[in-house]
CSV table of C-alpha atoms in Angstrom, one decimal:
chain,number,residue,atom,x,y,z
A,1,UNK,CA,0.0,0.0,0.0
A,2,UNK,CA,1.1,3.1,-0.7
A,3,UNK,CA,2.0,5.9,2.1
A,4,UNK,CA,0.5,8.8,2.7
A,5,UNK,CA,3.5,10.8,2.0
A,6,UNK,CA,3.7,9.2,-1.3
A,7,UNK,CA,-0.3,10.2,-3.0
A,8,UNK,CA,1.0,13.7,-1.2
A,9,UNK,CA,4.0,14.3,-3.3
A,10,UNK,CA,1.6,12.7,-6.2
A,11,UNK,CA,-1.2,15.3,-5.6
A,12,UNK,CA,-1.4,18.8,-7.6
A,13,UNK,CA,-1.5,22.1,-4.8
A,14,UNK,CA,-4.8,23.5,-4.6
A,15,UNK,CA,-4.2,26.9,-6.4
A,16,UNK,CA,-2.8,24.7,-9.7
A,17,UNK,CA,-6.0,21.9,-8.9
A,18,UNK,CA,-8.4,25.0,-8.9
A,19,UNK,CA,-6.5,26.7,-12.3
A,20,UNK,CA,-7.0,23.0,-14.1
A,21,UNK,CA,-10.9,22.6,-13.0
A,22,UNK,CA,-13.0,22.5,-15.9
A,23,UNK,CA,-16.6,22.0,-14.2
A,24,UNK,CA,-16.9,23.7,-11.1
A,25,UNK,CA,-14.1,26.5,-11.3
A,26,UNK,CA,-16.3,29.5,-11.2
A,27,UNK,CA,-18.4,27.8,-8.3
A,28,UNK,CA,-15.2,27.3,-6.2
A,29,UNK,CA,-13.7,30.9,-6.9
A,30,UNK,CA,-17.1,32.3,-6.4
A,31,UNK,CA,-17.5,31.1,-2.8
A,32,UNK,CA,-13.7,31.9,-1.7
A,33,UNK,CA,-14.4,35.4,-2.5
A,34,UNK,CA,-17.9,35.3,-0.9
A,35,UNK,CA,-17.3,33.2,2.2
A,36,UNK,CA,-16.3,35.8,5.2
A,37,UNK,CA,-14.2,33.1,7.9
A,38,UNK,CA,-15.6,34.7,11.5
A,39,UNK,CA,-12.8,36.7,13.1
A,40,UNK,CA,-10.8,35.7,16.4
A,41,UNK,CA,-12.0,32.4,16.2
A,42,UNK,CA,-10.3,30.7,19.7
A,43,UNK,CA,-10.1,26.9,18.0
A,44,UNK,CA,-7.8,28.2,15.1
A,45,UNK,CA,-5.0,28.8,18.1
A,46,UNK,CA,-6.0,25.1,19.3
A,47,UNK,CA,-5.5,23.8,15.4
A,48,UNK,CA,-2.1,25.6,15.2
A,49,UNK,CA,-1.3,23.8,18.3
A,50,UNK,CA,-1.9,20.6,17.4
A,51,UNK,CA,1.4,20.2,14.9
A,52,UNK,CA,-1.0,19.6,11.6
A,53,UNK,CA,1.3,20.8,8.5
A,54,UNK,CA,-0.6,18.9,5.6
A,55,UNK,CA,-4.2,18.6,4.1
A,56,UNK,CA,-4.0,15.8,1.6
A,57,UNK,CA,-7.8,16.5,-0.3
A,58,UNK,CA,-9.3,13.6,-2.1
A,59,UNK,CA,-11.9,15.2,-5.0
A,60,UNK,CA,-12.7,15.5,-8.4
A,61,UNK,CA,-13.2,18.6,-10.2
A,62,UNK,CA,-17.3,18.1,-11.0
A,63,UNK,CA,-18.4,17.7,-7.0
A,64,UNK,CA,-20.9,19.6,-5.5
A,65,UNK,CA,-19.5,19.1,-2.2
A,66,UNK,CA,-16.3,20.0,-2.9
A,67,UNK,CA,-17.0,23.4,-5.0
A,68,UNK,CA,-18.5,24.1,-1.3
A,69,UNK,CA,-16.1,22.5,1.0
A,70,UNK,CA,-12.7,23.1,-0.9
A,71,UNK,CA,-12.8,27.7,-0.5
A,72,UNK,CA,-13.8,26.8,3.3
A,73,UNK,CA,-11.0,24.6,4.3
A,74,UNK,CA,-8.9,27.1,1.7
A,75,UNK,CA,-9.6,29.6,4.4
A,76,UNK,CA,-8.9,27.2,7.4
A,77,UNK,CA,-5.7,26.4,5.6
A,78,UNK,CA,-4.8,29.8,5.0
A,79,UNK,CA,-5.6,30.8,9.2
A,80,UNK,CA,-3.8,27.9,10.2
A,81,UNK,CA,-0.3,27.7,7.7
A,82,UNK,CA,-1.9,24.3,6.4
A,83,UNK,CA,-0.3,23.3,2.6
A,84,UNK,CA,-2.8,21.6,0.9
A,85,UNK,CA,-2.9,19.3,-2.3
A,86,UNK,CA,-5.5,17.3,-4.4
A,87,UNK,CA,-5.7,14.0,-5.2
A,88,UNK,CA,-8.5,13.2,-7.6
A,89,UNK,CA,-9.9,10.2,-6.3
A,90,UNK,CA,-10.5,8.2,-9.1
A,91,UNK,CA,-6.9,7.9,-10.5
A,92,UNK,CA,-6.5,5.7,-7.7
A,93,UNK,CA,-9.2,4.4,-5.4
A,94,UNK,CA,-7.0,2.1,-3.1
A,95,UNK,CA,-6.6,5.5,-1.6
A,96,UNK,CA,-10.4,6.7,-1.0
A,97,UNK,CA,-10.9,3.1,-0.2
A,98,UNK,CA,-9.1,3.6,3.3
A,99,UNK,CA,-12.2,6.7,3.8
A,100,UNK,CA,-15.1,5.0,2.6
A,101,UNK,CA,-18.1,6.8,4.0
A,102,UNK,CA,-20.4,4.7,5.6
A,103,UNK,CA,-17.8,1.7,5.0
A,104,UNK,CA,-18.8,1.6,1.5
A,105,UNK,CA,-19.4,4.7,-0.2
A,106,UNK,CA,-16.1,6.6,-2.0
A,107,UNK,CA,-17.7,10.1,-1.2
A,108,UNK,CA,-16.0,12.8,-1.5
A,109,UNK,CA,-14.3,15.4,-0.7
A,110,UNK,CA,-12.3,13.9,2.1
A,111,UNK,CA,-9.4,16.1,4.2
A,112,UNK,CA,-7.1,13.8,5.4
A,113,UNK,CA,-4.7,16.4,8.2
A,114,UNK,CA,-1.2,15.3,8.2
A,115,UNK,CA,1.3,15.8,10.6
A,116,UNK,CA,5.0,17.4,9.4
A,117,UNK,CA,6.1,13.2,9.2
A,118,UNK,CA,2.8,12.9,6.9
A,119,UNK,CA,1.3,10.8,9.6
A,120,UNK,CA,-2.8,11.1,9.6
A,121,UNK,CA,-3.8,13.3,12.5
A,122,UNK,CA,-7.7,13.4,11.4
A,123,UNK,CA,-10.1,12.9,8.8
A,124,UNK,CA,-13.2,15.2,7.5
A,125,UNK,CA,-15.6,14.6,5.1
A,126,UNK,CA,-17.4,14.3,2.8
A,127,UNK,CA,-20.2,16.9,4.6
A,128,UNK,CA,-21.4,18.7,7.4
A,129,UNK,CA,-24.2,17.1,9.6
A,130,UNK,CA,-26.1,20.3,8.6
A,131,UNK,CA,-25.4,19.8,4.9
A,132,UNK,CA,-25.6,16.1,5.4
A,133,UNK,CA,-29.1,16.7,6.6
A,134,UNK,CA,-30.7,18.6,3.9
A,135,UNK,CA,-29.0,16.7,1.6
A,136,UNK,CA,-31.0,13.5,2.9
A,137,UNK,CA,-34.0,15.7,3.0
A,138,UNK,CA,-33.7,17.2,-0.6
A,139,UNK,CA,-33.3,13.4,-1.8
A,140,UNK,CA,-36.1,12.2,0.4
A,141,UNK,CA,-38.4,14.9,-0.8
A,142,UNK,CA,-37.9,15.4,-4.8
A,143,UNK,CA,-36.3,11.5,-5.7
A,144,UNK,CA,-38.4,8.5,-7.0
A,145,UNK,CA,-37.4,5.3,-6.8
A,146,UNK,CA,-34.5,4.6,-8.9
A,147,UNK,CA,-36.6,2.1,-10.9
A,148,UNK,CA,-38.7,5.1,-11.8
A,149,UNK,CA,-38.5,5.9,-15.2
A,150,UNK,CA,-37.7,9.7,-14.4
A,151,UNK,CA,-35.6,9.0,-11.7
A,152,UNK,CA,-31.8,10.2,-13.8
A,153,UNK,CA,-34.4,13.3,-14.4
A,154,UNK,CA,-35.2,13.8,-11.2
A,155,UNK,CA,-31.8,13.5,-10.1
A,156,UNK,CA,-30.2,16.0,-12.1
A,157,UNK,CA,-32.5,18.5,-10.9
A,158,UNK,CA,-32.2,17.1,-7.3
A,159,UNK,CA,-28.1,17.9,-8.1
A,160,UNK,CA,-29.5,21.6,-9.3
A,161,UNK,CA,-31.1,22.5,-6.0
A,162,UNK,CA,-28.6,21.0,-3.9
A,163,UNK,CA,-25.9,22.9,-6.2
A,164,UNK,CA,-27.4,26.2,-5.8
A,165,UNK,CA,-28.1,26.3,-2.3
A,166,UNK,CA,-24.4,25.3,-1.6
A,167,UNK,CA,-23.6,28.1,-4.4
A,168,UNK,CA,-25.5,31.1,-2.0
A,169,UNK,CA,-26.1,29.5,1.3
A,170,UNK,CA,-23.6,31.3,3.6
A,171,UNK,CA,-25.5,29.7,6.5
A,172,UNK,CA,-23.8,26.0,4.9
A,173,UNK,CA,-20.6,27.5,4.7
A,174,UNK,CA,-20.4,28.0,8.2
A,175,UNK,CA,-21.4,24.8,9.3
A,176,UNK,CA,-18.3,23.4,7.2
A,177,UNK,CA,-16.5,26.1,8.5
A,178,UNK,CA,-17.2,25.0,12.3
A,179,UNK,CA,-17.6,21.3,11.1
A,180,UNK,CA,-13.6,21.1,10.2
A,181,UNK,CA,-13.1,23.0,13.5
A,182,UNK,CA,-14.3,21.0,15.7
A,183,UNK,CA,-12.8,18.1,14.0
A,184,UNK,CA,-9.6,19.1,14.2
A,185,UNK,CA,-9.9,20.0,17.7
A,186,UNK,CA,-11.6,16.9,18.8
């Protein structure tokens, strides 16, 4: 199995991953200029404490979550002296299969926290419990069964809603925001 250290080196850093995206580029630039981090946060002095030096980010370019995720822990990273690179998770999934979410699901994003000797410190991903839940909601609400034949319909424009909220929610940003707080400092 390959190390840590190793899908690090092998990852692109995030300003070059952002500058390569092809889907959700305007998404991800549009909510790092729009997202406001709150000031004097006390757990960003607990983070810097706690000797993480690396995020190692496992996405693709056409997630939802990560378009919303990614200018969050941007800012986190940028509070807190984190370097951060990207692997996209399907050039090699013997690496999102060590995250699986719910033991079988290769969600993503996921922020693997590294210490300076690329040892894992924690993991977050792939969404907030706030998110999460009106993700579930969203789905419970506007999806047929998949045997329906306008399920892939319905799904796209599930993906629509869920896209624009996380495009103009700053209330969801936030909860990310606090969400990969309190994970670090857990």
């Amino acid at each position: 199995m390959v190390n840590l250290k190793t899908y690090y080196e092998q990852s692109k850093p995030l300003s070059q991953y952002i500058d390569d995206m092809t889907s959700n580029q305007a998404g991800i630039k549009e909510i790092d200029q729009r997202f406001v981090a709150p000031q004097n946060e006390p757990q960003l002095e607990k983070i810097k404490q706690k000797n993480y030096k690396y995020v190692l980010v496992i996405s693709e370019d056409w997630c939802g979550d990560a378009m919303m995720n990614i200018p969050v822990l941007k800012h986190i990273a940028e509070q807190c002296d984190l370097e951060v690179r990207v692997f996209y998770r399907d050039e090699d999934t013997n690496l999102i299969d060590q995250y699986l979410t719910n033991g079988k699901s290769r969600s993503i994003p996921i922020f693997v926290f590294l210490n300076d000797q690329f040892e894992q410190k924690a993991v977050w991903g792939p969404r907030a419990k706030e998110v999460q839940n009106f993700v579930d909601d969203i789905r419970s609400k506007h999806l047929p069964d998949k045997k329906d034949s306008l399920f892939d319909d319905k799904q796209k424009e599930v993906h629509q809603m869920i896209r624009n909220r996380y495009l103009t929610d700053s209330q969801f940003w936030l909860y990310v925001y606090h969400s990969i707080l309190d994970r670090l400092t857990s």
